[in-house]
Coordinates of C-alpha atoms in Angstrom, one line a residue:
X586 CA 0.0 0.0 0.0
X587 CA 2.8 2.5 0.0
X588 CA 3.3 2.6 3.3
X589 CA 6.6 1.0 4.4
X590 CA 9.3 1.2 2.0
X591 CA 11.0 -2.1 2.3
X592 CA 11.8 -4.5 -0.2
X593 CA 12.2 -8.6 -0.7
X594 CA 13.3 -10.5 -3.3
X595 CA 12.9 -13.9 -2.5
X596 CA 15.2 -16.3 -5.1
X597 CA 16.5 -19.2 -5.6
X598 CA 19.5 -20.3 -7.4
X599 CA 20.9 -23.1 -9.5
X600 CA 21.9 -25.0 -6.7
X601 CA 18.6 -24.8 -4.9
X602 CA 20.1 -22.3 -2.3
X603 CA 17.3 -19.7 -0.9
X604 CA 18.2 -16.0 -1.1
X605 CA 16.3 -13.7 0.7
X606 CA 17.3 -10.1 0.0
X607 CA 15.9 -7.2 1.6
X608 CA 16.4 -2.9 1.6
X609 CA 15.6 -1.5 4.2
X610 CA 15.6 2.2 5.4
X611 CA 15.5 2.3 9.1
X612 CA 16.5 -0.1 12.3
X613 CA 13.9 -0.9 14.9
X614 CA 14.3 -2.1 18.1
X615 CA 13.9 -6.6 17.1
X616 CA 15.7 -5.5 13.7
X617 CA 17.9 -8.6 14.9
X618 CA 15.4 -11.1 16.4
X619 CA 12.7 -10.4 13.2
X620 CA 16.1 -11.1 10.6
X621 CA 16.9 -14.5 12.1
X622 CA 13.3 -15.4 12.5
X623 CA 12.7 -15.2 8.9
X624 CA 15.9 -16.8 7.7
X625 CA 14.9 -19.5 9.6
X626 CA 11.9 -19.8 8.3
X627 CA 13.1 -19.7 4.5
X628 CA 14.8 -23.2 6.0
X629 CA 12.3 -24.4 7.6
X630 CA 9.5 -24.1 5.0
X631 CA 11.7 -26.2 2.1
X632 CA 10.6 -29.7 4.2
X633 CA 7.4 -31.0 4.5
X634 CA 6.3 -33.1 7.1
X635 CA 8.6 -36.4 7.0
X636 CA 11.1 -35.4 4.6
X637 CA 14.7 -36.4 4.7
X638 CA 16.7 -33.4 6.1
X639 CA 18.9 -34.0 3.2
X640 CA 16.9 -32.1 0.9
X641 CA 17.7 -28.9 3.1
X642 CA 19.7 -26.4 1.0
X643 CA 21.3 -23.5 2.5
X644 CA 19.2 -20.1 3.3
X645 CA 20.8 -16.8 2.5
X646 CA 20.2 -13.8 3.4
X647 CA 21.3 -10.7 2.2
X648 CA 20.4 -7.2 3.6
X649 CA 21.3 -3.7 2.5
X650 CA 20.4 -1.2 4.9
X651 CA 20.4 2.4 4.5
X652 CA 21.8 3.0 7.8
X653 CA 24.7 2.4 10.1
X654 CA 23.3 -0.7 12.6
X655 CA 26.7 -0.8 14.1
X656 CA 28.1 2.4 14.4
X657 CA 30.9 2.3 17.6
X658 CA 34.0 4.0 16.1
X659 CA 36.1 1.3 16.2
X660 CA 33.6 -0.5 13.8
X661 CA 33.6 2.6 11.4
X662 CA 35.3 1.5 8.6
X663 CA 33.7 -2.1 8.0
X664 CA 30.5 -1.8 6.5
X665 CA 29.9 -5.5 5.1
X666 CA 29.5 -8.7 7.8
X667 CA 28.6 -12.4 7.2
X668 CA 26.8 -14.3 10.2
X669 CA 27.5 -17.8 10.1
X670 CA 27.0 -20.6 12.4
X671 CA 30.7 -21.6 13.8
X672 CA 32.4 -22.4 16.6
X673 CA 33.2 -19.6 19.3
X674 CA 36.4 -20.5 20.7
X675 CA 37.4 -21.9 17.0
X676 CA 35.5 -20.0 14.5
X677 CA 37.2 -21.8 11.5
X678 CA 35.1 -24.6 12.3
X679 CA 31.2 -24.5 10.9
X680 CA 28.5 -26.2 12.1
X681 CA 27.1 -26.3 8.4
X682 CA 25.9 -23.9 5.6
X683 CA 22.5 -23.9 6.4
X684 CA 22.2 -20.7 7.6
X685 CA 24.1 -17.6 6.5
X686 CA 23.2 -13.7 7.0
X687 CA 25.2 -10.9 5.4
X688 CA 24.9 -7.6 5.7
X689 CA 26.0 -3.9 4.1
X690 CA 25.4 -0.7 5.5
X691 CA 25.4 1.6 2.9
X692 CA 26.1 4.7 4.8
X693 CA 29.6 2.8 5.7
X694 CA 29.9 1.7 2.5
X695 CA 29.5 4.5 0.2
X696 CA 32.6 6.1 2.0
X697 CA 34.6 2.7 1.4
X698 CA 36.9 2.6 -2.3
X699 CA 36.8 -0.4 -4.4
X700 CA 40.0 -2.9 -4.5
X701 CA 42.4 -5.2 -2.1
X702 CA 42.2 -3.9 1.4
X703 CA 41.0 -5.1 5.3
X704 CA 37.7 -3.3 4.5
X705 CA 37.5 -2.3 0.9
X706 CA 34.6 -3.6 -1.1
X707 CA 34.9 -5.9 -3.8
X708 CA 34.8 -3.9 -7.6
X709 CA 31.0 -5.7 -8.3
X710 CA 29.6 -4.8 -4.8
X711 CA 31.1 -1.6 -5.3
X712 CA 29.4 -1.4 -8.5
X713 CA 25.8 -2.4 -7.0
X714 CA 26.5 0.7 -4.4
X715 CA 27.3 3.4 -6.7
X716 CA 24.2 2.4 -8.7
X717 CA 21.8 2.4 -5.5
X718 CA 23.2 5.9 -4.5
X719 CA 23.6 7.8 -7.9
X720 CA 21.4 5.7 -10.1
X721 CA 19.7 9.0 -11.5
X722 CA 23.3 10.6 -12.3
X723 CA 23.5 9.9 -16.0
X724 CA 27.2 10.3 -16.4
X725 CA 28.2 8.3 -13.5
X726 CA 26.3 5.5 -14.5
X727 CA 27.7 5.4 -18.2
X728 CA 31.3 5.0 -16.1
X729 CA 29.7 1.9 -14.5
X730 CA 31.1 -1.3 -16.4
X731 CA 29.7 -4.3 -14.3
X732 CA 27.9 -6.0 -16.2
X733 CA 25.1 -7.1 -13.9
X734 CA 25.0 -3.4 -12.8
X735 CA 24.6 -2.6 -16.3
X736 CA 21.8 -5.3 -16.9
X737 CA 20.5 -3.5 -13.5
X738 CA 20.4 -0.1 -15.0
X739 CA 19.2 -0.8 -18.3
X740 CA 15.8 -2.9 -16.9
X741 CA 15.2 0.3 -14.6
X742 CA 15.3 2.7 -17.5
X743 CA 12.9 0.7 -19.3
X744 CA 10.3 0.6 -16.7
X745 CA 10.9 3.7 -16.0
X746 CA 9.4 4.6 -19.3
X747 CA 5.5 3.2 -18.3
X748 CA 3.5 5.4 -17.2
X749 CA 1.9 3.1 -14.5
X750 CA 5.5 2.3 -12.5
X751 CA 6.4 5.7 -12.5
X752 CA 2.9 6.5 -11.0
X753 CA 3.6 3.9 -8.6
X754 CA 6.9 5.3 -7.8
X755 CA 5.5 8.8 -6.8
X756 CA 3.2 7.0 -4.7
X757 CA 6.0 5.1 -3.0
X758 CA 8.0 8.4 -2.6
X759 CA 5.1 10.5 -1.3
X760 CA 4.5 7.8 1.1
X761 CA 7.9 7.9 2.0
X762 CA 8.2 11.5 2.9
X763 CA 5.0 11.2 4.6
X764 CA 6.2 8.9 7.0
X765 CA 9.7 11.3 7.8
X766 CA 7.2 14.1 8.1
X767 CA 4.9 12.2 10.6
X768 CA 7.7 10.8 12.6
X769 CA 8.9 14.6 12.7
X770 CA 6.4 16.2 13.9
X771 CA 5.7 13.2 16.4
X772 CA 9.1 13.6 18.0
X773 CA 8.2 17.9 18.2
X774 CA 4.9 16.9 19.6
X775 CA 6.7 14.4 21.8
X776 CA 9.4 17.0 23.4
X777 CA 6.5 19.4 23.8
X778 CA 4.3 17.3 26.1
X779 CA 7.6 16.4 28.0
X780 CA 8.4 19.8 28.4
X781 CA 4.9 20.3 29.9
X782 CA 4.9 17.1 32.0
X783 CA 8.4 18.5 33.6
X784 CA 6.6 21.7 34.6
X785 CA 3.7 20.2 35.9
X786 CA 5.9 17.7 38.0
X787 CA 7.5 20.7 39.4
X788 CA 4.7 22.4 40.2
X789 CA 3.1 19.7 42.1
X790 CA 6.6 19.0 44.0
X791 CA 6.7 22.5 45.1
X792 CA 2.9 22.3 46.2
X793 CA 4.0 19.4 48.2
X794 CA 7.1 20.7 49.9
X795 CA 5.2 23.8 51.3
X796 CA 1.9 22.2 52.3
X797 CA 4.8 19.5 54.6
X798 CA 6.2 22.5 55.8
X799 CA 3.0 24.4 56.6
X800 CA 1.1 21.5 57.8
X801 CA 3.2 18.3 58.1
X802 CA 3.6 14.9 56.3
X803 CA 0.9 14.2 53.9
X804 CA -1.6 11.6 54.0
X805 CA -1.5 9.5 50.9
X806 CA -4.5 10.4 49.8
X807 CA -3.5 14.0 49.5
X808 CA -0.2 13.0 48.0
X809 CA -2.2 10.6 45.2
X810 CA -4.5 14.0 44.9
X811 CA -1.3 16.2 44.0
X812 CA -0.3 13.9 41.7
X813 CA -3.5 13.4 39.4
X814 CA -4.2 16.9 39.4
X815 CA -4.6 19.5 36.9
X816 CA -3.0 22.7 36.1
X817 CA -5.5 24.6 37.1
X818 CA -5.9 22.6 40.3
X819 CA -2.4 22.9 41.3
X820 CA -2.5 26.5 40.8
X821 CA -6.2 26.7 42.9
X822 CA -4.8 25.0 45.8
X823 CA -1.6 27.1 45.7
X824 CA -3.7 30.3 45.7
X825 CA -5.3 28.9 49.3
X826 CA -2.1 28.2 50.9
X827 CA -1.6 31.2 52.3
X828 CA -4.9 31.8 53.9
X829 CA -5.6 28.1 54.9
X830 CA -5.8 27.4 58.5
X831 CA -5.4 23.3 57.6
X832 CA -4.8 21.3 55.0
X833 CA -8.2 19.8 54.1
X834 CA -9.0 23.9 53.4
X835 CA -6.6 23.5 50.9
X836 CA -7.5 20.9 49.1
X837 CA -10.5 20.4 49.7
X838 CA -12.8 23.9 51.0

């Protein structure tokens, strides 16, 4: 419908291996838990009920995410990882190649050259990068020489051409900047009401401290009054203090 822009490719290749690729635009909290939950699934589901477990073939996945989900400094420069199931005092050793999840965080990544290095990026995943960030920059992408880039680019210029995907594409975008705009103006909204909250918390902690120091502890009745009130109520009772001779005159006359 538009309204979360995130992407899966579901494939499967020669060898029967699963791939499940996904773009994604923004981390959430089970980012982790929901990514190994549905790997795990793209294993499970290849057996029905009864069937040898040698007909399992490995599940991939493969996740581009455009933003940093590790971002400690000393992790800076490496922007692709591969999960696998090995050993942890002797990683060299695998349990198997049933499972395997890699990442790339693009924001890393676009900062990274191609070539031989600890943390360069390979020339064709370099490639695939430079075509997700500056696919609309004409002269860049005639540099591009990859050829599954190039297959890439040429299939998105020709859809680009109907009339319907590029009406679905504004949909996607507008839905897109929607969202930013709503999550905005939530997070204002948000830092507004706190802002409120910590003035109404004050006031009701200053209420408190001079109604204990005019009239003693404070039943908990009075203190569970305090703490639901409004506003205006805080600012009634405050207005009485003075003249009160007890405390139920305060709150209460």
């Amino acid at each position: 419908q538009g309204k979360f822009i995130v992407l899966d490719v579901l494939a499967e290749d020669a060898q029967g291996r699963r791939h499940n690729v996904e773009m994604q635009t923004r981390p959430h909290p089970a980012w982790g838990s929901r990514s190994i939950y549905y790997l795990s699934r793209a294993l499970a589901q290849q057996l029905d009920a009864g069937q040898d477990y040698g007909w399992l073939r490995p599940a991939i996945g493969i996740h581009l995410l455009d933003f940093a989900l590790y971002d400690d400094e000393a992790l800076a420069h490496q922007a692709t990882w591969c999960f696998e199931l090995r050993d942890q005092r002797k990683p060299g050793v695998r349990l198997g190649d049933e499972l395997e999840l890699h990442l790339v965080e693009l924001p890393k990544a676009r900062r990274l050259p191609p070539g031989p290095g600890p943390y360069a990026l390979d020339r064709p995943l370099s490639a695939w990068i430079d075509f997700f960030t500056h696919w609309q920059d004409e002269a860049r992408m005639a540099e591009l020489n990859e050829p599954a880039v190039r297959q890439a680019l040429n299939r998105l210029q020709e859809i680009s051409a109907d009339e319907q995907t590029r009406q679905r594409a504004f949909i996607r975008a507008r839905a897109l900047s929607d969202e930013r705009t709503a999550r905005r103006e939530e997070r204002e909204l948000g830092h507004a009401e706190g802002r409120a909250q910590g003035r109404l918390e004050g006031e009701a902690d200053l209420l408190r401290r001079l109604l204990v120091a005019r009239f003693g502890p404070l039943p908990l009745t009075i203190d569970q009054q305090i703490e639901a009130a409004t506003p205006a109520e805080l600012q009634r009772w405050a207005d009485r203090l003075l003249g009160a001779e007890s405390l139920s005159a305060v709150i209460t006359g």
